[in-house]
Short mmCIF file of C-alpha atoms in Angstrom, two decimals:
data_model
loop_
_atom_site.label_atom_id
_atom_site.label_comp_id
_atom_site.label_asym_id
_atom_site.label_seq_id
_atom_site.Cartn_x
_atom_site.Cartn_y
_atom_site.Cartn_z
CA UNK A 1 18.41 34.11 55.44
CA UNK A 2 20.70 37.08 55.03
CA UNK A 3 23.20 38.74 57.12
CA UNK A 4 23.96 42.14 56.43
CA UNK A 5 27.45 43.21 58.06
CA UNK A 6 28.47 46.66 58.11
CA UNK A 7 32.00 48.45 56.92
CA UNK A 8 33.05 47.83 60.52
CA UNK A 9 32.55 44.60 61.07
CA UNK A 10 33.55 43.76 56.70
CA UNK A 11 36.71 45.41 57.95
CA UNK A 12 37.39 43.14 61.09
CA UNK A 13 36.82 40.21 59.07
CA UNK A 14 39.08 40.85 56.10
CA UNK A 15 41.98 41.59 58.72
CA UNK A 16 41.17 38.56 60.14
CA UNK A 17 41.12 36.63 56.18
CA UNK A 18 44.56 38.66 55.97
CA UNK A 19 46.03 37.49 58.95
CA UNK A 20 44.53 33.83 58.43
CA UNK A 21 46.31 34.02 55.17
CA UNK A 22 49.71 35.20 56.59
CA UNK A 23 49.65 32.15 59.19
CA UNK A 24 49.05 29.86 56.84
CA UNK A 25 51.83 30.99 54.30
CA UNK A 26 54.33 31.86 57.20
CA UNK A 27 53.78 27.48 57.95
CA UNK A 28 53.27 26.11 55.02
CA UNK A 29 56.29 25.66 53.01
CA UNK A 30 54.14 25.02 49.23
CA UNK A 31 52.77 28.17 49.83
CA UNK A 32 56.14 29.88 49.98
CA UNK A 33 57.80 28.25 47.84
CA UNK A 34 55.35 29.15 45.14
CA UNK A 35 55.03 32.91 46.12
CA UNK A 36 50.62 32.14 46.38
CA UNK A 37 49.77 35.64 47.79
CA UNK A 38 48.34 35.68 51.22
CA UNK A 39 45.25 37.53 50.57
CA UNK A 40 44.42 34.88 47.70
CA UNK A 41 45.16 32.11 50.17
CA UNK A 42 43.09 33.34 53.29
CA UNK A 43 40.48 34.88 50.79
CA UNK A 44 39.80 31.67 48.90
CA UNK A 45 40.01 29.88 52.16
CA UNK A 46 37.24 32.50 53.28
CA UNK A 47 34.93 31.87 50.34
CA UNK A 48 34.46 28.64 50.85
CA UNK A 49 33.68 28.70 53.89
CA UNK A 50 30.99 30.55 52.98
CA UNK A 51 30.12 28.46 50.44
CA UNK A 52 29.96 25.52 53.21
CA UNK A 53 27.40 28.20 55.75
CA UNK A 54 25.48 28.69 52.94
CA UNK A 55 24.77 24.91 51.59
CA UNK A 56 24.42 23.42 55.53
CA UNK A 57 22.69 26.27 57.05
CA UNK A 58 21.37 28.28 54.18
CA UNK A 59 22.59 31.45 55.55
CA UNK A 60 24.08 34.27 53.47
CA UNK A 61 26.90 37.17 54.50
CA UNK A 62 26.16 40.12 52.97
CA UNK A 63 29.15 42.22 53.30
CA UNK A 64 29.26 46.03 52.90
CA UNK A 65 32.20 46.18 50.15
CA UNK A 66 32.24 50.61 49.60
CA UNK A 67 35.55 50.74 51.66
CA UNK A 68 37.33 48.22 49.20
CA UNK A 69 37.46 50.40 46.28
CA UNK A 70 39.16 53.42 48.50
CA UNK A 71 41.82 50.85 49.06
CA UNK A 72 42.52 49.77 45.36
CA UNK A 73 42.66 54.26 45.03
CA UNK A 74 45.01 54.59 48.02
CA UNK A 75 47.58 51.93 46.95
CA UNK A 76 47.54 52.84 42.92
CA UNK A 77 48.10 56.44 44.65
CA UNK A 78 50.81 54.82 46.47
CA UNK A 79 52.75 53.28 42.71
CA UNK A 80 52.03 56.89 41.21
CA UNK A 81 53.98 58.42 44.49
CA UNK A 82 57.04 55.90 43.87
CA UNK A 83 57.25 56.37 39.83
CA UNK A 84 59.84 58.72 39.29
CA UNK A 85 60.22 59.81 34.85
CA UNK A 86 63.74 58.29 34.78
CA UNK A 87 62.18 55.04 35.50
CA UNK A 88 59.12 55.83 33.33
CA UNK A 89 61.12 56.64 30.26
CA UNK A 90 63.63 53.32 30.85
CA UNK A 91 60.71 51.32 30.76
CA UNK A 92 59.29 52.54 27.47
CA UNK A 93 59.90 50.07 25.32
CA UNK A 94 59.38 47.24 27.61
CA UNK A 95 55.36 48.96 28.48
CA UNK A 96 55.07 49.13 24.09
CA UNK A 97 56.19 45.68 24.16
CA UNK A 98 54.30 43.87 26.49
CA UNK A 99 50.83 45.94 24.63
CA UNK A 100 51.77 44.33 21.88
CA UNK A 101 51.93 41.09 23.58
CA UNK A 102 48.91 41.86 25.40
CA UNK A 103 46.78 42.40 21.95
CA UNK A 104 47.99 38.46 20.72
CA UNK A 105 46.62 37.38 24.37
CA UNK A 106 43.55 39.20 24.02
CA UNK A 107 43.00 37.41 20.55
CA UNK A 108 44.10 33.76 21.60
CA UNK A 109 41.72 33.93 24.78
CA UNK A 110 38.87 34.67 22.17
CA UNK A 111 39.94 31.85 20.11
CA UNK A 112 40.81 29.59 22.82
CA UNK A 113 36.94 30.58 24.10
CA UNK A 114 35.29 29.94 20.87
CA UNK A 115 36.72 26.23 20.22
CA UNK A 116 36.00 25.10 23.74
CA UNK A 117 32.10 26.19 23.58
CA UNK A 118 32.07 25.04 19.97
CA UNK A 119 32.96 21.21 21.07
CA UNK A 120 30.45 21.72 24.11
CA UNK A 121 28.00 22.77 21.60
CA UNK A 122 27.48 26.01 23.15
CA UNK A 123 26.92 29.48 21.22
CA UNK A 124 30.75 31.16 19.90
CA UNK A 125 29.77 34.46 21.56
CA UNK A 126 29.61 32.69 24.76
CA UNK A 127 33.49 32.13 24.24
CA UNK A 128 34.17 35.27 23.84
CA UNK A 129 31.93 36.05 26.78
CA UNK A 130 34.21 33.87 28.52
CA UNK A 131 37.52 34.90 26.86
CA UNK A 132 39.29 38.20 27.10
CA UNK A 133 35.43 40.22 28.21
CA UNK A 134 35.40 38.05 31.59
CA UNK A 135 39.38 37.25 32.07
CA UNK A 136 41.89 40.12 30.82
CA UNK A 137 38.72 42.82 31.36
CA UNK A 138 37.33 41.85 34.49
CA UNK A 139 33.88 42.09 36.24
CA UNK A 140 33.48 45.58 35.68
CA UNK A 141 34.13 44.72 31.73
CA UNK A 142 31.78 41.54 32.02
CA UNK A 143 28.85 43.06 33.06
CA UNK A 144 29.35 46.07 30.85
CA UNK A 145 29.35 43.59 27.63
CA UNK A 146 26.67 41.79 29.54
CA UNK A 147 23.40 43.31 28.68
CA UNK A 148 24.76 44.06 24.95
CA UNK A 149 25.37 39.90 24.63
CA UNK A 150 21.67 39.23 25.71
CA UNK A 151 19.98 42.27 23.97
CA UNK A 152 21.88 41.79 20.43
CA UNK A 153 23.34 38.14 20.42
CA UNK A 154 20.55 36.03 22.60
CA UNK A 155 23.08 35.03 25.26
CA UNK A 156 20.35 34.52 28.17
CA UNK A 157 22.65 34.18 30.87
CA UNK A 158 25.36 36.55 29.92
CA UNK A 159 25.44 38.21 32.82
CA UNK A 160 25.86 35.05 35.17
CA UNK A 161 28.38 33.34 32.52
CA UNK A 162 30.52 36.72 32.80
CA UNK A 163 31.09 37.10 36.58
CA UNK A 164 31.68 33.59 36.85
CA UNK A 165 34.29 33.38 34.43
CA UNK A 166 35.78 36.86 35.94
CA UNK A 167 35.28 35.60 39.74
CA UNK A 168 37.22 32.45 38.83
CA UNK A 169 39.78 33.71 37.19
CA UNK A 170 40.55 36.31 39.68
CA UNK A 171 41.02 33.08 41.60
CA UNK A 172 43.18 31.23 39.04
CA UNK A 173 44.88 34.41 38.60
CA UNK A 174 46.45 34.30 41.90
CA UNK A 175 47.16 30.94 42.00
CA UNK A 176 49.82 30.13 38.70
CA UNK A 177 51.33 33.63 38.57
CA UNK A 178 53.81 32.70 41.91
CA UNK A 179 54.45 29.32 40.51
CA UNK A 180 55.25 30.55 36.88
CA UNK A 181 58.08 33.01 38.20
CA UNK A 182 59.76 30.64 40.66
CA UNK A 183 59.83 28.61 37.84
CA UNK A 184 61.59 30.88 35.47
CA UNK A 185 63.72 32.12 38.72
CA UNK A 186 65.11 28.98 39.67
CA UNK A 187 65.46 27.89 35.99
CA UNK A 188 67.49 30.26 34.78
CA UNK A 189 69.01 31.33 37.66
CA UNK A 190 67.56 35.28 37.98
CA UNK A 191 68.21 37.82 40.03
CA UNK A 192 66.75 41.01 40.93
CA UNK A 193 69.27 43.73 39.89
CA UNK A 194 67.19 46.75 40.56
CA UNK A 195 69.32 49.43 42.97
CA UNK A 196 66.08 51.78 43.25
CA UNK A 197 64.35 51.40 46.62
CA UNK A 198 60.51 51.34 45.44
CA UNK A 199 57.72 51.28 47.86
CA UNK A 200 56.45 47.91 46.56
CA UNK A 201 57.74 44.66 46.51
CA UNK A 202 60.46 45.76 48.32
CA UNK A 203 61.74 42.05 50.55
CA UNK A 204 59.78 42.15 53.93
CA UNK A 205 63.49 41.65 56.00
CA UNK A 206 64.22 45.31 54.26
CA UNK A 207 61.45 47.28 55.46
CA UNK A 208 62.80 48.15 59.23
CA UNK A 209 63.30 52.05 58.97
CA UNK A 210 62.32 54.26 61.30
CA UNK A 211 58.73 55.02 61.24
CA UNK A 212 57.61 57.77 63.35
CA UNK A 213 54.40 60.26 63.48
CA UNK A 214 55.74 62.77 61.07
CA UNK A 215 56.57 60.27 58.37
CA UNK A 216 52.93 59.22 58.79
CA UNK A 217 51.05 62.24 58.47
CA UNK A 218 53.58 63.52 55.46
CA UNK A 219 52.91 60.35 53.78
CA UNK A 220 48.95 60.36 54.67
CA UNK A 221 49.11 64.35 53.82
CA UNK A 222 50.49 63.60 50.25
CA UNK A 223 48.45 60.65 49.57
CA UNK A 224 45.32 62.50 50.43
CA UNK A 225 46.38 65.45 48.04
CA UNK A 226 47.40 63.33 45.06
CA UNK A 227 43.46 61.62 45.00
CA UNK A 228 42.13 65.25 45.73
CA UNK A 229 44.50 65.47 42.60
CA UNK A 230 43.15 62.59 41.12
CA UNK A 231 38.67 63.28 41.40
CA UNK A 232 39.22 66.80 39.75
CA UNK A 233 40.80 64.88 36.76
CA UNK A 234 38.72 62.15 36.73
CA UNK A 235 35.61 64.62 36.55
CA UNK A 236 37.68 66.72 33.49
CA UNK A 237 37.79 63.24 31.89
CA UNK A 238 34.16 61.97 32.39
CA UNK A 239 33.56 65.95 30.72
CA UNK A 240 35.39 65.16 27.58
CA UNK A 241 33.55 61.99 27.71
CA UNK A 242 36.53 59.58 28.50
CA UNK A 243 35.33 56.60 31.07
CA UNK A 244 38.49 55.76 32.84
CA UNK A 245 38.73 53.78 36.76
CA UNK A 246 39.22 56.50 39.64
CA UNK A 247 42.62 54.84 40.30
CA UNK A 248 44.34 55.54 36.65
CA UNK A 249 43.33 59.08 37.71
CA UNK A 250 45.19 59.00 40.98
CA UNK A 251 47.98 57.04 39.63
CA UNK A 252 48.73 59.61 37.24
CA UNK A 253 48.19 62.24 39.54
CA UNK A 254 50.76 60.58 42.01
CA UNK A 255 53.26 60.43 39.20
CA UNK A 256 52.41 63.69 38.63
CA UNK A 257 53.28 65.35 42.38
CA UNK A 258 56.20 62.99 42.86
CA UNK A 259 58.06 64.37 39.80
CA UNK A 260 57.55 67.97 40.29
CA UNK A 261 57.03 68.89 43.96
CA UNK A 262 60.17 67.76 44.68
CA UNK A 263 62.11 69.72 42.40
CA UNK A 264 60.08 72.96 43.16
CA UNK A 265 60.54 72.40 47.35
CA UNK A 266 63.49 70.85 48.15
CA UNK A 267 63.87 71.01 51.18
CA UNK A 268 60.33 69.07 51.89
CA UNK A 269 59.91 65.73 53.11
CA UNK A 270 58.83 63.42 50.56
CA UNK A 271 57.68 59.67 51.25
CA UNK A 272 58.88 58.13 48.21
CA UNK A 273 61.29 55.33 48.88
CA UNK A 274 60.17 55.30 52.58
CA UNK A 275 59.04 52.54 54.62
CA UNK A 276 55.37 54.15 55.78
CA UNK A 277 54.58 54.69 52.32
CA UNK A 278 55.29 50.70 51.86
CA UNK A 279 53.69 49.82 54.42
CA UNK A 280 50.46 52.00 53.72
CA UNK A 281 50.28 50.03 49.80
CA UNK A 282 50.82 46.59 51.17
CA UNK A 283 48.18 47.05 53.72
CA UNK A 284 45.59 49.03 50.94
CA UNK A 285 46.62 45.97 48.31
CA UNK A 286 45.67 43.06 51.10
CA UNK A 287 42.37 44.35 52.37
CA UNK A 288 41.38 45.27 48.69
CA UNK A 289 42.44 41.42 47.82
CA UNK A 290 40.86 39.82 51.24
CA UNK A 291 37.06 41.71 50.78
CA UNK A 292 37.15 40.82 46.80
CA UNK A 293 37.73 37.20 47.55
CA UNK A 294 35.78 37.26 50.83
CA UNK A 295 32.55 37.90 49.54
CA UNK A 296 32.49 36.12 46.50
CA UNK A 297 28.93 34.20 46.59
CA UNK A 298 29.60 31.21 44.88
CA UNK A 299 27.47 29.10 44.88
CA UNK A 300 25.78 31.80 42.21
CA UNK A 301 27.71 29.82 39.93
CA UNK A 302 26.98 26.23 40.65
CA UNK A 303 24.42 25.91 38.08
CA UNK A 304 27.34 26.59 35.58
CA UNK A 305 30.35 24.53 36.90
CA UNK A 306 30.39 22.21 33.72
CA UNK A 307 31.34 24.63 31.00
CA UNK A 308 33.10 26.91 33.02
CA UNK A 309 34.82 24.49 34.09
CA UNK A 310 36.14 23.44 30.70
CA UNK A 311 36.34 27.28 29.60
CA UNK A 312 38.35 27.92 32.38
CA UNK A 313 40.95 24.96 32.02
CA UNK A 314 41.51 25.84 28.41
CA UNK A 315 41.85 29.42 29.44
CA UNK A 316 44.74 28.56 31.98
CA UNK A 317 46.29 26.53 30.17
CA UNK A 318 46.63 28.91 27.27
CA UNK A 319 47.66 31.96 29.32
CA UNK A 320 50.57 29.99 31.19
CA UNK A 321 51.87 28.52 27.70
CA UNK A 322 52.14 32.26 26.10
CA UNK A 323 53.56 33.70 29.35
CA UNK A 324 56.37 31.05 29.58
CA UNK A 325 57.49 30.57 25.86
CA UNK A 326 56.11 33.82 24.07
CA UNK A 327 55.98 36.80 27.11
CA UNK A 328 58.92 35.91 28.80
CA UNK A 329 61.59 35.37 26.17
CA UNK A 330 60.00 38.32 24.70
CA UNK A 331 60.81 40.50 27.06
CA UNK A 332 63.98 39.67 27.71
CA UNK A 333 64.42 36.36 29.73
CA UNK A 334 65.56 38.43 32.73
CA UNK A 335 64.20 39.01 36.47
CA UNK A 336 62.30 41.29 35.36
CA UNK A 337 60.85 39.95 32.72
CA UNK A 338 60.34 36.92 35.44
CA UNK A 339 58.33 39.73 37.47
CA UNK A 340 56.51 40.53 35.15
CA UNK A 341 55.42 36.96 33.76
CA UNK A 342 54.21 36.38 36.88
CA UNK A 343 52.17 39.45 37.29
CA UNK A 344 50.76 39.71 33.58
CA UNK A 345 49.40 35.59 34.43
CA UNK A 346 47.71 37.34 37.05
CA UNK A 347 46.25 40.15 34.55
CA UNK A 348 45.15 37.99 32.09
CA UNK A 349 43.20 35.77 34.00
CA UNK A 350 42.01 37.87 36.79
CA UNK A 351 42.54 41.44 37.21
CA UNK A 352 45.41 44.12 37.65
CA UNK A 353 45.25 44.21 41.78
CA UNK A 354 46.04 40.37 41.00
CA UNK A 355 49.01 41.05 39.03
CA UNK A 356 50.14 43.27 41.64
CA UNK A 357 49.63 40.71 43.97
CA UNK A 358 51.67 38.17 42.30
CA UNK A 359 54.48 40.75 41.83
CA UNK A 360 54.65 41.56 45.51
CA UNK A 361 54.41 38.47 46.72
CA UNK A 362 57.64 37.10 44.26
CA UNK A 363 60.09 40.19 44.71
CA UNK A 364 59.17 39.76 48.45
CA UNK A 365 61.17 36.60 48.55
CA UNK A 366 63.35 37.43 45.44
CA UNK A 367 64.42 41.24 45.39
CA UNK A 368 62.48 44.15 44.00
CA UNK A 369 61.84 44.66 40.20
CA UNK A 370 60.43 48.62 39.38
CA UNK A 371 59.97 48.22 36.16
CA UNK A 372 57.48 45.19 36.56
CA UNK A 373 55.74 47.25 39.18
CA UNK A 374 55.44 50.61 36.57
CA UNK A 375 54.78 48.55 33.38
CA UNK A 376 52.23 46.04 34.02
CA UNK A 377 49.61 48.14 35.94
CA UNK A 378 49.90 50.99 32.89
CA UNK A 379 49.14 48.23 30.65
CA UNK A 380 46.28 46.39 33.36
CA UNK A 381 44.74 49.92 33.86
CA UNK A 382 44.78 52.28 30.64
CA UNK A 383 45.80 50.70 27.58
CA UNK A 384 44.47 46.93 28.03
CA UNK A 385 40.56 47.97 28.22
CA UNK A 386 40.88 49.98 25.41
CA UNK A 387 42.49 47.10 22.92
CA UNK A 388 40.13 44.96 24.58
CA UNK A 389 37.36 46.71 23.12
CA UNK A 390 38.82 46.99 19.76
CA UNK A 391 39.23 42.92 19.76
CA UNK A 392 36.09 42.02 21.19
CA UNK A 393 34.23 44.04 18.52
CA UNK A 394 36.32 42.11 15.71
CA UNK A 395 35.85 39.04 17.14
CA UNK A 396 32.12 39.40 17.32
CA UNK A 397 31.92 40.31 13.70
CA UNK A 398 33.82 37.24 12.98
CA UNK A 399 31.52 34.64 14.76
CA UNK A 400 27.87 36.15 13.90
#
């Protein structure tokens, strides 16, 4: 039997999978000590309980999910509002970088894919189903490649295989990025030495300005115009026939407003820096987390715990290696590059709201990084899909 819940009552439950995962961080020191975000820990929490309503009682929650994609829009509004084009231009050659870096992971999750499917005696496509398709593209990216993988390779459950892999990995995602950076923070002794007060991951003690009804409705005003901004480009885009997520539009458009309406009217209020504006992406970034991990129905994927099992470990175990001894020295064995370890484990198995997730929850407790939090969702949301497709297509001619 099915329950379908409305956006009302999806909402009062994922503030209550938020707040469930606040208590239990705020009292359980492994938690904190290994930055686990608390929408991943009250979402997961959530999911299986689910999972446990569903096998007992064989009843299903249907939730109404349209709201959680206005979220993920609002707070990627939110980064564009805080990226100023000093800190844009300084971070360059640390966004060229970590593409390049991203490419080799793209390729090694293929690889890794292939060999562990191989010894099960599964088809190779199948490991690239479950490589850098599912994990470093996503559900959107999985079910995209999905129909193609059945039609032209024979892959009968390609569709199934895909989310699974993606839904998991979201998961996984969320789990080793906090532990990989307070690893590398309390190895080498890091500190934060950004001076720029950014909007996100900014340390919760930090956040006590003055909020007051005017800062609100500027903040809400400017948000509202920059993804008013942000549909009128995304239509010009799906014109010239470029397929890009709502929220790259939006982020662009709110680096767009933030670095010239200020200069033109000076004397205008503007929220970047400002405590509302931080406070508006945390919430938008922990209800988009909480109804994504909510509703994940999984015991879809029971049928297919063996080999994703095996996919997955092999998957995990790759990403953390080439984050900790090939991403981070890389990029400079600094916080930042700390930051940004954790967030890009977060990217490559799950998804950029992940990354972000990681990010905020370690420069929370260990002081704010703004390059981390301008290079790794350019990379998550523009360039990665676009080398993705470029690799998968190469690594498909190399295995049929």
């Amino acid at each position: 039997m099915e329950y379908a819940l409305g956006p009302r009552q999806t909402l009062i439950i994922a503030i209550l999978v938020l707040f469930l995962g606040k208590y239990l961080t705020a009292r359980i020191g492994f938690l904190r000590h290994y930055n686990i975000p608390e929408p991943v820990t009250g979402g997961v929490l959530a999911s299986l309980f689910f999972l446990l309503v569903y096998l007992v009682a064989d009843r299903v929650f249907a939730f109404d999910l349209r709201e959680r994609d206005v979220f993920l829009v609002v707070f990627f509004t939110c980064i564009g509002l805080s990226s100023r084009i000093s800190s844009l231009l300084a971070g360059g050659r640390a966004l060229l970088t970590l593409l390049v870096l991203a490419v080799g992971l793209l390729f090694l999750q293929n690889l890794i894919g292939v060999a562990v499917v191989s010894l099960a005696g599964l088809d190779p496509v199948v490991g690239i189903l479950g490589g850098s398709i599912s994990l470093s593209g996503g559900h959107g990216t999985a079910i995209a490649w999905a129909s193609l993988l059945e039609e032209s390779y024979g892959i009968a459950d390609a569709m199934e295989i895909g989310i699974a892999c993606a839904t998991f990995g979201l998961i996984l995602g969320g789990i080793v990025g906090g532990p990989i950076a307070n690893l590398l923070v309390t190895r080498y002794r890091l500190k934060s030495s950004s001076h720029e007060h950014i909007t996100v991951g900014v340390p919760q003690g930090k956040k006590d300005e003055t909020i007051s009804v005017d800062s609100v409705l500027n903040a809400i005003l400017m948000i509202s115009i920059a993804i008013g901004i942000g549909l009128h480009l995304d239509m010009l885009l799906q014109h010239l026939d470029i397929n890009m997520p709502l929220f790259v539009s939006c982020l662009f458009a709110g680096i767009l407003m933030t670095n010239t309406v200020p200069l033109i009217f000076k004397q205008m209020p503007w929220p970047t820096g400002t405590a509302i504006l931080a406070l508006i992406s945390d919430l938008s970034l922990g209800l988009f987390l909480a109804m994504s991990l909510m509703s994940l129905q999984l015991w879809t994927l029971l049928g297919l715990a063996g080999p994703i099992v095996l996919l997955l470990a092999g998957q995990v175990v790759a990403v953390t290696l080439y984050v900790l001894f090939i991403l981070f020295p890389v990029m400079g064995r600094d916080y930042d590059a700390a930051v940004m370890s954790a967030g890009y484990a977060g990217l490559g198995l799950g998804a950029t709201p992940t990354a972000l997730a990681n990010m905020t929850a370690v420069t929370e407790r260990h002081g704010p990084s703004s390059q981390a939090f301008l290079v790794i969702p350019l990379v998550g949301a523009f360039f990665i899909d676009i080398a993705n497709a470029l690799v998968v297509n190469v690594m498909l001619k190399l295995v049929s």
